[in-house]
mmCIF file of C-alpha atoms and ligand atoms in Angstrom:
data_model
loop_
_atom_site.group_PDB
_atom_site.id
_atom_site.type_symbol
_atom_site.label_atom_id
_atom_site.label_comp_id
_atom_site.label_asym_id
_atom_site.label_seq_id
_atom_site.Cartn_x
_atom_site.Cartn_y
_atom_site.Cartn_z
ATOM 1 C CA MET A 1 0.129 0.046 0.060
ATOM 2 C CA ARG A 2 1.122 3.805 -0.602
ATOM 3 C CA VAL A 3 1.397 4.490 3.761
ATOM 4 C CA ARG A 4 0.755 8.298 4.183
ATOM 5 C CA ARG A 5 0.276 8.222 7.899
ATOM 6 C CA VAL A 6 0.809 5.883 10.794
ATOM 7 C CA VAL A 7 -1.506 6.125 14.036
ATOM 8 C CA LEU A 8 -0.295 4.649 17.068
ATOM 9 C CA HIS A 9 -3.321 4.135 19.346
ATOM 10 C CA ARG A 10 -3.386 2.857 23.132
ATOM 11 C CA LEU A 11 -6.396 1.804 24.696
ATOM 12 C CA ALA A 12 -7.072 0.517 28.316
ATOM 13 C CA MET A 13 -9.203 -2.545 28.328
ATOM 14 C CA PRO A 14 -10.148 -3.914 31.682
ATOM 15 C CA LEU A 15 -10.847 -7.737 31.490
ATOM 16 C CA VAL A 16 -14.181 -9.270 32.761
ATOM 17 C CA THR A 17 -11.924 -11.510 34.904
ATOM 18 C CA PRO A 18 -8.328 -11.752 36.113
ATOM 19 C CA PHE A 19 -6.241 -13.883 34.103
ATOM 20 C CA ARG A 20 -3.501 -15.469 36.438
ATOM 21 C CA THR A 21 -0.618 -17.584 34.900
ATOM 22 C CA SER A 22 2.563 -18.762 36.292
ATOM 23 C CA PHE A 23 4.343 -15.247 35.377
ATOM 24 C CA GLY A 24 1.697 -13.009 36.922
ATOM 25 C CA THR A 25 -1.817 -11.754 37.004
ATOM 26 C CA GLU A 26 -3.356 -9.691 34.158
ATOM 27 C CA THR A 27 -6.267 -7.571 34.998
ATOM 28 C CA SER A 28 -6.685 -4.925 32.064
ATOM 29 C CA ARG A 29 -5.202 -5.193 28.839
ATOM 30 C CA ASP A 30 -2.969 -1.725 27.812
ATOM 31 C CA VAL A 31 -3.586 -2.308 24.019
ATOM 32 C CA LEU A 32 -1.275 -1.068 21.139
ATOM 33 C CA LEU A 33 -3.019 -0.859 17.725
ATOM 34 C CA VAL A 34 -1.358 0.210 14.683
ATOM 35 C CA GLU A 35 -3.447 1.962 12.096
ATOM 36 C CA VAL A 36 -1.958 2.682 8.662
ATOM 37 C CA GLU A 37 -3.598 4.871 6.288
ATOM 38 C CA GLY A 38 -2.721 4.443 2.563
ATOM 39 C CA ALA A 39 -3.740 6.318 -0.818
ATOM 40 C CA ASP A 40 -6.803 3.382 -1.139
ATOM 41 C CA SER A 41 -7.454 1.773 2.214
ATOM 42 C CA ILE A 42 -6.759 1.479 5.672
ATOM 43 C CA GLY A 43 -4.913 -1.241 7.775
ATOM 44 C CA TRP A 44 -5.403 -2.469 11.344
ATOM 45 C CA GLY A 45 -2.823 -4.456 13.646
ATOM 46 C CA GLU A 46 -2.642 -5.067 16.917
ATOM 47 C CA CYS A 47 0.550 -5.685 19.109
ATOM 48 C CA VAL A 48 0.017 -8.483 21.343
ATOM 49 C CA ALA A 49 2.879 -7.453 23.744
ATOM 50 C CA MET A 50 1.754 -7.132 27.180
ATOM 51 C CA SER A 51 2.229 -4.329 29.690
ATOM 52 C CA GLU A 52 4.980 -5.961 31.695
ATOM 53 C CA PRO A 53 7.877 -8.151 30.005
ATOM 54 C CA LEU A 54 6.778 -11.692 31.755
ATOM 55 C CA TYR A 55 5.761 -13.813 29.264
ATOM 56 C CA SER A 56 8.405 -13.000 26.890
ATOM 57 C CA SER A 57 11.184 -9.827 26.873
ATOM 58 C CA GLU A 58 8.636 -7.892 24.706
ATOM 59 C CA TYR A 59 6.233 -5.215 26.500
ATOM 60 C CA VAL A 60 3.932 -2.586 25.123
ATOM 61 C CA GLU A 61 5.784 0.513 26.089
ATOM 62 C CA GLY A 62 8.458 -1.015 24.988
ATOM 63 C CA ALA A 63 7.008 -2.021 21.663
ATOM 64 C CA HIS A 64 5.572 1.214 21.151
ATOM 65 C CA ALA A 65 8.772 3.106 21.234
ATOM 66 C CA MET A 66 10.481 0.300 19.169
ATOM 67 C CA ILE A 67 7.665 0.922 16.418
ATOM 68 C CA ARG A 68 8.249 4.697 16.523
ATOM 69 C CA SER A 69 11.930 4.857 16.907
ATOM 70 C CA HIS A 70 13.310 1.819 15.243
ATOM 71 C CA LEU A 71 10.976 0.227 12.955
ATOM 72 C CA LEU A 72 8.599 3.338 11.138
ATOM 73 C CA PRO A 73 12.083 4.656 10.200
ATOM 74 C CA ARG A 74 13.447 1.967 8.444
ATOM 75 C CA LEU A 75 10.104 1.595 6.702
ATOM 76 C CA PHE A 76 9.763 5.370 5.780
ATOM 77 C CA ALA A 77 13.635 4.864 4.063
ATOM 78 C CA ALA A 78 12.163 1.740 2.070
ATOM 79 C CA GLY A 79 9.696 4.353 0.344
ATOM 80 C CA PRO A 80 5.931 4.768 0.764
ATOM 81 C CA ASP A 81 5.020 1.986 -1.294
ATOM 82 C CA ILE A 82 5.603 -1.015 1.008
ATOM 83 C CA LYS A 83 4.101 -4.671 0.348
ATOM 84 C CA ALA A 84 3.136 -7.056 3.639
ATOM 85 C CA GLU A 85 5.842 -9.399 2.032
ATOM 86 C CA ASP A 86 8.679 -6.971 2.009
ATOM 87 C CA VAL A 87 8.267 -5.401 5.782
ATOM 88 C CA GLY A 88 10.025 -8.855 7.237
ATOM 89 C CA GLY A 89 12.863 -8.245 5.137
ATOM 90 C CA ILE A 90 13.288 -4.255 5.749
ATOM 91 C CA LEU A 91 13.217 -4.636 9.513
ATOM 92 C CA ALA A 92 15.235 -8.164 9.603
ATOM 93 C CA GLU A 93 18.120 -5.785 10.517
ATOM 94 C CA VAL A 94 16.810 -4.748 13.923
ATOM 95 C CA LYS A 95 17.076 -8.323 16.237
ATOM 96 C CA GLY A 96 14.339 -9.348 17.952
ATOM 97 C CA HIS A 97 11.188 -7.478 18.696
ATOM 98 C CA GLN A 98 8.777 -9.636 16.940
ATOM 99 C CA MET A 99 5.725 -8.684 18.329
ATOM 100 C CA ALA A 100 6.111 -4.762 17.574
ATOM 101 C CA LYS A 101 7.185 -6.262 13.975
ATOM 102 C CA ALA A 102 4.347 -8.335 13.571
ATOM 103 C CA ALA A 103 1.997 -5.332 14.344
ATOM 104 C CA ILE A 104 3.391 -2.902 11.934
ATOM 105 C CA GLU A 105 3.386 -6.256 9.371
ATOM 106 C CA ALA A 106 -0.342 -6.926 10.038
ATOM 107 C CA ALA A 107 -1.806 -3.241 9.799
ATOM 108 C CA ILE A 108 0.098 -3.304 6.426
ATOM 109 C CA LEU A 109 -1.237 -7.065 5.139
ATOM 110 C CA ASP A 110 -4.890 -5.836 6.354
ATOM 111 C CA GLY A 111 -4.479 -2.268 4.050
ATOM 112 C CA ASP A 112 -2.938 -4.206 1.185
ATOM 113 C CA LEU A 113 -5.577 -6.992 1.382
ATOM 114 C CA ARG A 114 -8.290 -4.374 1.676
ATOM 115 C CA ALA A 115 -7.416 -2.586 -1.190
ATOM 116 C CA ALA A 116 -7.378 -5.584 -3.171
ATOM 117 C CA GLY A 117 -10.594 -6.858 -1.472
ATOM 118 C CA LEU A 118 -9.323 -10.087 -0.495
ATOM 119 C CA SER A 119 -9.774 -11.486 3.012
ATOM 120 C CA LEU A 120 -6.703 -12.417 5.092
ATOM 121 C CA SER A 121 -8.352 -16.175 5.462
ATOM 122 C CA SER A 122 -8.369 -16.785 1.398
ATOM 123 C CA SER A 123 -5.039 -14.890 0.899
ATOM 124 C CA LEU A 124 -3.412 -17.173 3.342
ATOM 125 C CA GLY A 125 -4.846 -20.415 2.034
ATOM 126 C CA GLY A 126 -7.542 -21.073 5.007
ATOM 127 C CA VAL A 127 -9.801 -23.843 4.277
ATOM 128 C CA ARG A 128 -12.539 -23.051 6.994
ATOM 129 C CA GLU A 129 -15.684 -21.035 7.078
ATOM 130 C CA ARG A 130 -15.437 -21.446 11.118
ATOM 131 C CA VAL A 131 -12.745 -22.376 13.525
ATOM 132 C CA ALA A 132 -12.908 -24.488 16.872
ATOM 133 C CA ALA A 133 -12.870 -22.369 20.110
ATOM 134 C CA GLY A 134 -11.032 -23.476 22.870
ATOM 135 C CA VAL A 135 -10.727 -21.272 26.315
ATOM 136 C CA SER A 136 -7.894 -20.678 28.691
ATOM 137 C CA VAL A 137 -8.470 -20.967 32.155
ATOM 138 C CA GLY A 138 -6.327 -18.834 34.691
ATOM 139 C CA ILE A 139 -5.113 -20.564 37.714
ATOM 140 C CA ALA A 140 -8.090 -20.322 40.124
ATOM 141 C CA THR A 141 -8.060 -19.107 43.931
ATOM 142 C CA SER A 142 -9.533 -22.619 44.900
ATOM 143 C CA ILE A 143 -10.274 -26.125 42.952
ATOM 144 C CA PRO A 144 -14.242 -25.331 43.664
ATOM 145 C CA ALA A 145 -13.766 -21.841 41.932
ATOM 146 C CA LEU A 146 -12.013 -23.635 39.041
ATOM 147 C CA VAL A 147 -14.325 -26.283 38.470
ATOM 148 C CA ASP A 148 -17.238 -23.503 38.505
ATOM 149 C CA ALA A 149 -15.140 -21.630 36.111
ATOM 150 C CA VAL A 150 -14.593 -25.049 33.868
ATOM 151 C CA GLY A 151 -18.001 -25.125 33.823
ATOM 152 C CA GLY A 152 -19.280 -21.686 32.989
ATOM 153 C CA TYR A 153 -17.518 -22.377 29.702
ATOM 154 C CA LEU A 154 -18.654 -25.676 28.815
ATOM 155 C CA ASP A 155 -21.807 -24.277 29.312
ATOM 156 C CA ASP A 156 -20.904 -21.756 26.521
ATOM 157 C CA GLY A 157 -19.943 -24.137 24.430
ATOM 158 C CA TYR A 158 -15.958 -24.192 24.324
ATOM 159 C CA VAL A 159 -14.746 -27.320 22.873
ATOM 160 C CA ARG A 160 -11.460 -27.523 24.630
ATOM 161 C CA ILE A 161 -10.261 -26.308 27.763
ATOM 162 C CA LYS A 162 -6.876 -25.198 28.573
ATOM 163 C CA LEU A 163 -5.510 -24.979 32.082
ATOM 164 C CA LYS A 164 -2.541 -22.810 33.426
ATOM 165 C CA ILE A 165 -0.753 -24.491 35.769
ATOM 166 C CA GLU A 166 2.506 -24.063 38.114
ATOM 167 C CA PRO A 167 4.618 -25.690 40.872
ATOM 168 C CA GLY A 168 1.673 -26.302 43.593
ATOM 169 C CA TRP A 169 -1.321 -25.847 41.175
ATOM 170 C CA ASP A 170 -0.780 -28.669 38.844
ATOM 171 C CA VAL A 171 -1.811 -32.553 39.385
ATOM 172 C CA GLU A 172 -4.427 -31.622 41.978
ATOM 173 C CA PRO A 173 -6.730 -29.112 39.814
ATOM 174 C CA VAL A 174 -6.035 -31.024 36.591
ATOM 175 C CA ALA A 175 -6.996 -34.334 38.443
ATOM 176 C CA ALA A 176 -10.463 -32.601 40.004
ATOM 177 C CA VAL A 177 -11.544 -30.842 36.457
ATOM 178 C CA ARG A 178 -10.802 -34.336 34.876
ATOM 179 C CA GLU A 179 -12.954 -36.067 37.569
ATOM 180 C CA HIS A 180 -15.741 -33.405 37.243
ATOM 181 C CA PHE A 181 -16.024 -33.235 33.791
ATOM 182 C CA GLY A 182 -15.393 -36.984 32.697
ATOM 183 C CA PRO A 183 -12.912 -38.772 30.331
ATOM 184 C CA ASP A 184 -14.335 -36.984 26.993
ATOM 185 C CA LEU A 185 -13.463 -33.509 27.664
ATOM 186 C CA SER A 186 -10.943 -32.094 25.784
ATOM 187 C CA LEU A 187 -8.403 -31.100 28.087
ATOM 188 C CA GLN A 188 -4.642 -29.589 28.099
ATOM 189 C CA VAL A 189 -2.204 -27.489 30.306
ATOM 190 C CA ASP A 190 -0.002 -24.784 29.913
ATOM 191 C CA ALA A 191 3.108 -24.265 32.258
ATOM 192 C CA ASN A 192 4.317 -20.821 30.854
ATOM 193 C CA ALA A 193 7.817 -22.563 31.496
ATOM 194 C CA ALA A 194 7.215 -22.428 35.135
ATOM 195 C CA TYR A 195 9.295 -26.088 35.850
ATOM 196 C CA THR A 196 12.644 -27.543 35.051
ATOM 197 C CA LEU A 197 13.747 -30.755 34.335
ATOM 198 C CA ALA A 198 14.226 -31.824 37.921
ATOM 199 C CA ASP A 199 10.269 -31.494 37.939
ATOM 200 C CA ALA A 200 10.185 -34.282 34.805
ATOM 201 C CA ALA A 201 9.039 -37.056 37.647
ATOM 202 C CA HIS A 202 6.597 -34.744 38.982
ATOM 203 C CA LEU A 203 5.303 -33.821 35.630
ATOM 204 C CA ALA A 204 4.907 -37.445 34.532
ATOM 205 C CA ARG A 205 2.266 -37.566 37.148
ATOM 206 C CA LEU A 206 -0.363 -35.663 34.597
ATOM 207 C CA ASP A 207 0.247 -38.501 32.179
ATOM 208 C CA ARG A 208 -2.766 -40.298 33.483
ATOM 209 C CA PHE A 209 -5.292 -37.880 33.159
ATOM 210 C CA GLY A 210 -4.890 -38.144 29.051
ATOM 211 C CA LEU A 211 -4.236 -34.682 28.484
ATOM 212 C CA LEU A 212 -4.244 -33.324 24.655
ATOM 213 C CA LEU A 213 -0.816 -31.881 25.413
ATOM 214 C CA ILE A 214 1.584 -29.906 28.053
ATOM 215 C CA GLU A 215 2.583 -26.550 26.725
ATOM 216 C CA GLN A 216 6.072 -25.011 27.598
ATOM 217 C CA PRO A 217 6.589 -27.105 31.159
ATOM 218 C CA LEU A 218 10.334 -25.601 30.444
ATOM 219 C CA ALA A 219 12.253 -22.207 29.765
ATOM 220 C CA GLU A 220 12.002 -20.739 26.554
ATOM 221 C CA HIS A 221 15.777 -21.543 25.524
ATOM 222 C CA ASP A 222 15.576 -24.743 26.889
ATOM 223 C CA LEU A 223 15.045 -26.727 23.461
ATOM 224 C CA SER A 224 17.297 -29.418 24.948
ATOM 225 C CA GLY A 225 15.189 -29.579 28.153
ATOM 226 C CA HIS A 226 12.229 -30.292 26.495
ATOM 227 C CA ALA A 227 13.787 -33.005 24.325
ATOM 228 C CA SER A 228 14.898 -34.845 27.225
ATOM 229 C CA LEU A 229 11.166 -34.511 29.222
ATOM 230 C CA ALA A 230 9.660 -35.447 25.934
ATOM 231 C CA ARG A 231 11.222 -38.836 26.355
ATOM 232 C CA ARG A 232 10.231 -39.157 29.971
ATOM 233 C CA LEU A 233 6.331 -38.045 29.271
ATOM 234 C CA LYS A 234 3.630 -39.678 27.772
ATOM 235 C CA THR A 235 1.768 -36.456 27.373
ATOM 236 C CA PRO A 236 2.753 -34.537 24.072
ATOM 237 C CA ILE A 237 4.654 -31.158 24.370
ATOM 238 C CA CYS A 238 3.583 -28.656 22.673
ATOM 239 C CA LEU A 239 6.000 -25.255 22.514
ATOM 240 C CA ASP A 240 4.797 -21.855 22.615
ATOM 241 C CA GLU A 241 7.513 -19.570 24.078
ATOM 242 C CA SER A 242 10.351 -21.363 22.571
ATOM 243 C CA ILE A 243 8.938 -21.079 18.957
ATOM 244 C CA THR A 244 10.093 -17.548 17.985
ATOM 245 C CA GLY A 245 10.493 -18.389 14.431
ATOM 246 C CA ALA A 246 10.327 -20.977 11.643
ATOM 247 C CA ALA A 247 14.238 -21.702 12.150
ATOM 248 C CA VAL A 248 13.677 -22.464 15.928
ATOM 249 C CA ALA A 249 10.288 -24.855 14.547
ATOM 250 C CA VAL A 250 12.329 -26.849 12.685
ATOM 251 C CA ASP A 251 15.122 -27.271 15.002
ATOM 252 C CA ALA A 252 12.382 -27.836 17.975
ATOM 253 C CA LEU A 253 11.046 -30.544 15.905
ATOM 254 C CA ASP A 254 14.163 -32.078 14.657
ATOM 255 C CA ARG A 255 15.114 -32.785 17.926
ATOM 256 C CA GLY A 256 11.985 -34.086 19.341
ATOM 257 C CA ALA A 257 11.646 -31.044 22.028
ATOM 258 C CA CYS A 258 7.976 -30.870 21.006
ATOM 259 C CA SER A 259 5.249 -33.179 18.963
ATOM 260 C CA ILE A 260 2.569 -30.003 18.780
ATOM 261 C CA VAL A 261 3.262 -26.250 18.097
ATOM 262 C CA ASN A 262 1.301 -23.043 19.170
ATOM 263 C CA ILE A 263 1.489 -20.743 16.405
ATOM 264 C CA LYS A 264 1.041 -17.019 17.561
ATOM 265 C CA ALA A 265 1.807 -14.421 14.907
ATOM 266 C CA GLY A 266 3.053 -11.831 17.194
ATOM 267 C CA ARG A 267 5.670 -14.081 19.199
ATOM 268 C CA VAL A 268 7.152 -15.282 15.054
ATOM 269 C CA GLY A 269 7.236 -11.671 13.810
ATOM 270 C CA GLY A 270 3.741 -11.781 12.160
ATOM 271 C CA TYR A 271 0.993 -14.078 10.022
ATOM 272 C CA ILE A 272 3.711 -14.286 6.898
ATOM 273 C CA GLU A 273 6.117 -16.219 9.272
ATOM 274 C CA ALA A 274 2.894 -17.716 11.137
ATOM 275 C CA LYS A 275 2.205 -19.337 7.795
ATOM 276 C CA VAL A 276 5.646 -20.793 7.214
ATOM 277 C CA ILE A 277 5.482 -22.419 10.509
ATOM 278 C CA HIS A 278 2.026 -23.778 9.621
ATOM 279 C CA ASP A 279 3.009 -25.289 6.194
ATOM 280 C CA LEU A 280 6.446 -26.561 7.516
ATOM 281 C CA CYS A 281 4.461 -28.434 10.429
ATOM 282 C CA PHE A 282 1.539 -29.494 7.797
ATOM 283 C CA GLU A 283 4.544 -30.809 5.774
ATOM 284 C CA ARG A 284 5.787 -32.917 8.625
ATOM 285 C CA ALA A 285 1.942 -33.757 9.931
ATOM 286 C CA VAL A 286 2.745 -31.870 12.970
ATOM 287 C CA PRO A 287 -0.441 -30.578 14.539
ATOM 288 C CA VAL A 288 -0.224 -26.939 15.349
ATOM 289 C CA TRP A 289 -3.089 -24.860 16.833
ATOM 290 C CA CYS A 290 -3.634 -20.991 17.414
ATOM 291 C CA GLY A 291 -2.440 -19.219 20.312
ATOM 292 C CA GLY A 292 -3.704 -16.179 21.973
ATOM 293 C CA MET A 293 -2.409 -13.145 23.553
ATOM 294 C CA LEU A 294 -5.870 -12.044 25.024
ATOM 295 C CA GLU A 295 -6.431 -9.754 21.873
ATOM 296 C CA THR A 296 -9.322 -7.547 20.957
ATOM 297 C CA GLY A 297 -11.316 -7.917 18.099
ATOM 298 C CA ILE A 298 -8.571 -6.769 15.800
ATOM 299 C CA GLY A 299 -5.842 -9.461 16.943
ATOM 300 C CA ARG A 300 -8.818 -12.264 17.138
ATOM 301 C CA ALA A 301 -9.932 -11.443 13.236
ATOM 302 C CA ALA A 302 -6.659 -12.108 12.525
ATOM 303 C CA ASN A 303 -5.917 -15.334 14.463
ATOM 304 C CA VAL A 304 -9.285 -16.904 13.421
ATOM 305 C CA ALA A 305 -8.072 -16.206 9.731
ATOM 306 C CA LEU A 306 -4.651 -17.978 10.613
ATOM 307 C CA ALA A 307 -6.807 -20.777 12.331
ATOM 308 C CA SER A 308 -8.845 -21.450 9.089
ATOM 309 C CA LEU A 309 -5.526 -23.027 7.253
ATOM 310 C CA PRO A 310 -5.786 -26.575 7.137
ATOM 311 C CA GLY A 311 -3.162 -27.643 9.438
ATOM 312 C CA PHE A 312 -4.764 -25.801 12.618
ATOM 313 C CA SER A 313 -6.092 -29.558 13.553
ATOM 314 C CA LEU A 314 -6.703 -28.639 17.267
ATOM 315 C CA PRO A 315 -8.807 -25.956 18.897
ATOM 316 C CA GLY A 316 -7.182 -22.865 19.515
ATOM 317 C CA ASP A 317 -7.143 -19.711 22.471
ATOM 318 C CA THR A 318 -9.659 -18.231 20.037
ATOM 319 C CA SER A 319 -12.298 -17.238 22.299
ATOM 320 C CA ALA A 320 -15.399 -15.310 21.907
ATOM 321 C CA SER A 321 -14.977 -11.512 22.903
ATOM 322 C CA LYS A 322 -16.966 -11.591 25.883
ATOM 323 C CA ARG A 323 -14.559 -14.231 27.754
ATOM 324 C CA TYR A 324 -12.091 -11.138 27.680
ATOM 325 C CA PHE A 325 -14.038 -7.794 27.608
ATOM 326 C CA GLN A 326 -17.328 -6.609 28.237
ATOM 327 C CA ARG A 327 -17.404 -4.497 25.349
ATOM 328 C CA ASP A 328 -14.640 -5.247 22.641
ATOM 329 C CA VAL A 329 -13.279 -2.209 20.081
ATOM 330 C CA THR A 330 -14.823 -4.178 16.980
ATOM 331 C CA GLU A 331 -18.294 -6.155 16.601
ATOM 332 C CA PRO A 332 -17.898 -8.753 19.230
ATOM 333 C CA PHE A 333 -16.903 -12.431 18.163
ATOM 334 C CA GLU A 334 -19.554 -14.925 19.241
ATOM 335 C CA LEU A 335 -19.392 -18.403 19.768
ATOM 336 C CA GLU A 336 -21.935 -20.440 17.353
ATOM 337 C CA SER A 337 -21.721 -24.020 18.723
ATOM 338 C CA GLY A 338 -18.490 -23.939 20.116
ATOM 339 C CA HIS A 339 -17.019 -22.322 17.018
ATOM 340 C CA LEU A 340 -15.989 -18.606 15.973
ATOM 341 C CA ALA A 341 -16.968 -17.734 12.067
ATOM 342 C CA VAL A 342 -14.101 -16.584 9.983
ATOM 343 C CA PRO A 343 -14.476 -12.975 8.536
ATOM 344 C CA THR A 344 -15.170 -12.820 5.035
ATOM 345 C CA GLY A 345 -14.837 -9.250 4.256
ATOM 346 C CA PRO A 346 -11.526 -7.608 2.920
ATOM 347 C CA GLY A 347 -8.216 -7.620 4.791
ATOM 348 C CA ILE A 348 -8.919 -8.987 8.413
ATOM 349 C CA GLY A 349 -12.870 -7.898 7.978
ATOM 350 C CA VAL A 350 -13.508 -5.777 10.930
ATOM 351 C CA ALA A 351 -12.229 -2.653 12.139
ATOM 352 C CA PRO A 352 -12.714 -0.559 15.445
ATOM 353 C CA ILE A 353 -16.172 0.971 15.849
ATOM 354 C CA PRO A 354 -15.029 4.605 16.443
ATOM 355 C CA GLU A 355 -17.121 5.614 19.241
ATOM 356 C CA VAL A 356 -15.716 2.639 21.103
ATOM 357 C CA LEU A 357 -12.264 3.201 20.230
ATOM 358 C CA GLU A 358 -12.607 6.597 21.127
ATOM 359 C CA GLU A 359 -14.159 6.069 24.714
ATOM 360 C CA LEU A 360 -11.381 3.207 25.044
ATOM 361 C CA THR A 361 -8.681 5.719 24.092
ATOM 362 C CA THR A 362 -5.553 6.502 26.360
ATOM 363 C CA SER A 363 -3.477 8.012 23.618
ATOM 364 C CA ARG A 364 -2.922 8.623 20.202
ATOM 365 C CA GLU A 365 -0.268 9.405 18.587
ATOM 366 C CA GLU A 366 -0.070 10.426 14.699
ATOM 367 C CA ILE A 367 3.210 10.067 12.340
ATOM 368 C CA PRO A 368 3.298 11.193 9.235
ATOM 369 C CA TRP A 369 5.190 9.396 6.605
ATOM 370 C CA ARG A 370 8.767 11.499 5.992
HETATM 371 O O1 LIG B 1 1.010 -18.792 27.495
HETATM 372 O O2 LIG B 1 -0.913 -18.910 25.808
HETATM 373 C C1 LIG B 1 -0.514 -18.014 26.620
HETATM 374 C C2 LIG B 1 -2.498 -15.096 27.320
HETATM 375 C C3 LIG B 1 -1.398 -14.099 27.672
HETATM 376 C C4 LIG B 1 -0.019 -14.281 27.513
HETATM 377 C C5 LIG B 1 0.164 -15.874 27.118
HETATM 378 C C6 LIG B 1 -0.854 -16.862 26.934
HETATM 379 C C7 LIG B 1 -2.278 -16.502 27.267
HETATM 380 C C8 LIG B 1 -3.151 -17.360 27.077
HETATM 381 C C9 LIG B 1 -4.660 -16.606 27.102
HETATM 382 O O3 LIG B 1 -3.120 -18.822 27.776
HETATM 383 C C10 LIG B 1 -4.940 -16.616 25.494
HETATM 384 C C11 LIG B 1 -5.742 -16.303 24.944
HETATM 385 O O4 LIG B 1 -7.132 -16.736 25.621
HETATM 386 O O5 LIG B 1 -5.901 -15.291 24.126
HETATM 387 MG MG1 LIG B 2 1.172 -20.850 26.160
#
């Protein structure tokens, strides 16, 4: 697209319920939306960085500064006619900062596709009109409270439950949920890197619950530890934090560090890299699923499009808007018998509702193309 101006929007969006993981508790999302204004279209991208650098090294204030001071100037230097496929190459000399890069690429991709009248799902090679929705359930204050929360989500229609775990909140809550809801419940757990290889025997106690997978039990950079752990567990290992790009995905699979991959576009630098990872996993018959980062409707729309690709054979953390927010910034995504509809309009198919955007906005920075 021929870019004229970039607007960086910051929004404050309280979560309907605090979300506790092994790395911290989120009560409100500090959202950064990138709006790219072109001659023929406008594109939107969401930066998925959290307010603090606890999931990964990125955080929203840092991503905002990164976009303003290091990424946009490189795009400006490359000229106003920018295609989404070129963004990765232009920004490659900047090390890391995948979430910041992904937000810009997503906005330009959306703008390109809107100008072309093509949906993101069809441009990525999507094959589904709706995607199965799972839900990620935070660490609760008690086991009865957890069972209650899970029951509520099952009543909503979610087809898969993911329990957040950490040392001291693992075997007992998993046992209680399995016991209460029975063997047919699709159940998985996510440790967000809270364990070490010394916990292998303890984690093997989860094997008897027939979990779909255990997500990121060990540290981000510990591929060899995950490979050792995989040999000691029956439960398949899925990596999230570790998979920061296609090269790491290949390495992790070659080394037996995981047998399932969680794909999050923000973590890997964008939807184009996410598709590369999908394709290489599909080729190897490795199941993938779409992770989430508590996105607004902007990021959610793009995730749902990604999850419509053929290799996404497991339900994603692609939950309905109301699981997160009382009011989403776009038209809300709603559950229809456990699924979300894949948007069919041009680009991501949704946009912020102007009045809602204004109400949620905490700051707005206009950056003319120069
Ligand atoms: O590890 O998958 C994760 C949320 C924020 C950061 C990391 C993770 C998560 C989730 C929730 O599990 C996914 C979602 O519902 O968006
Ligand atoms: Mg995870």
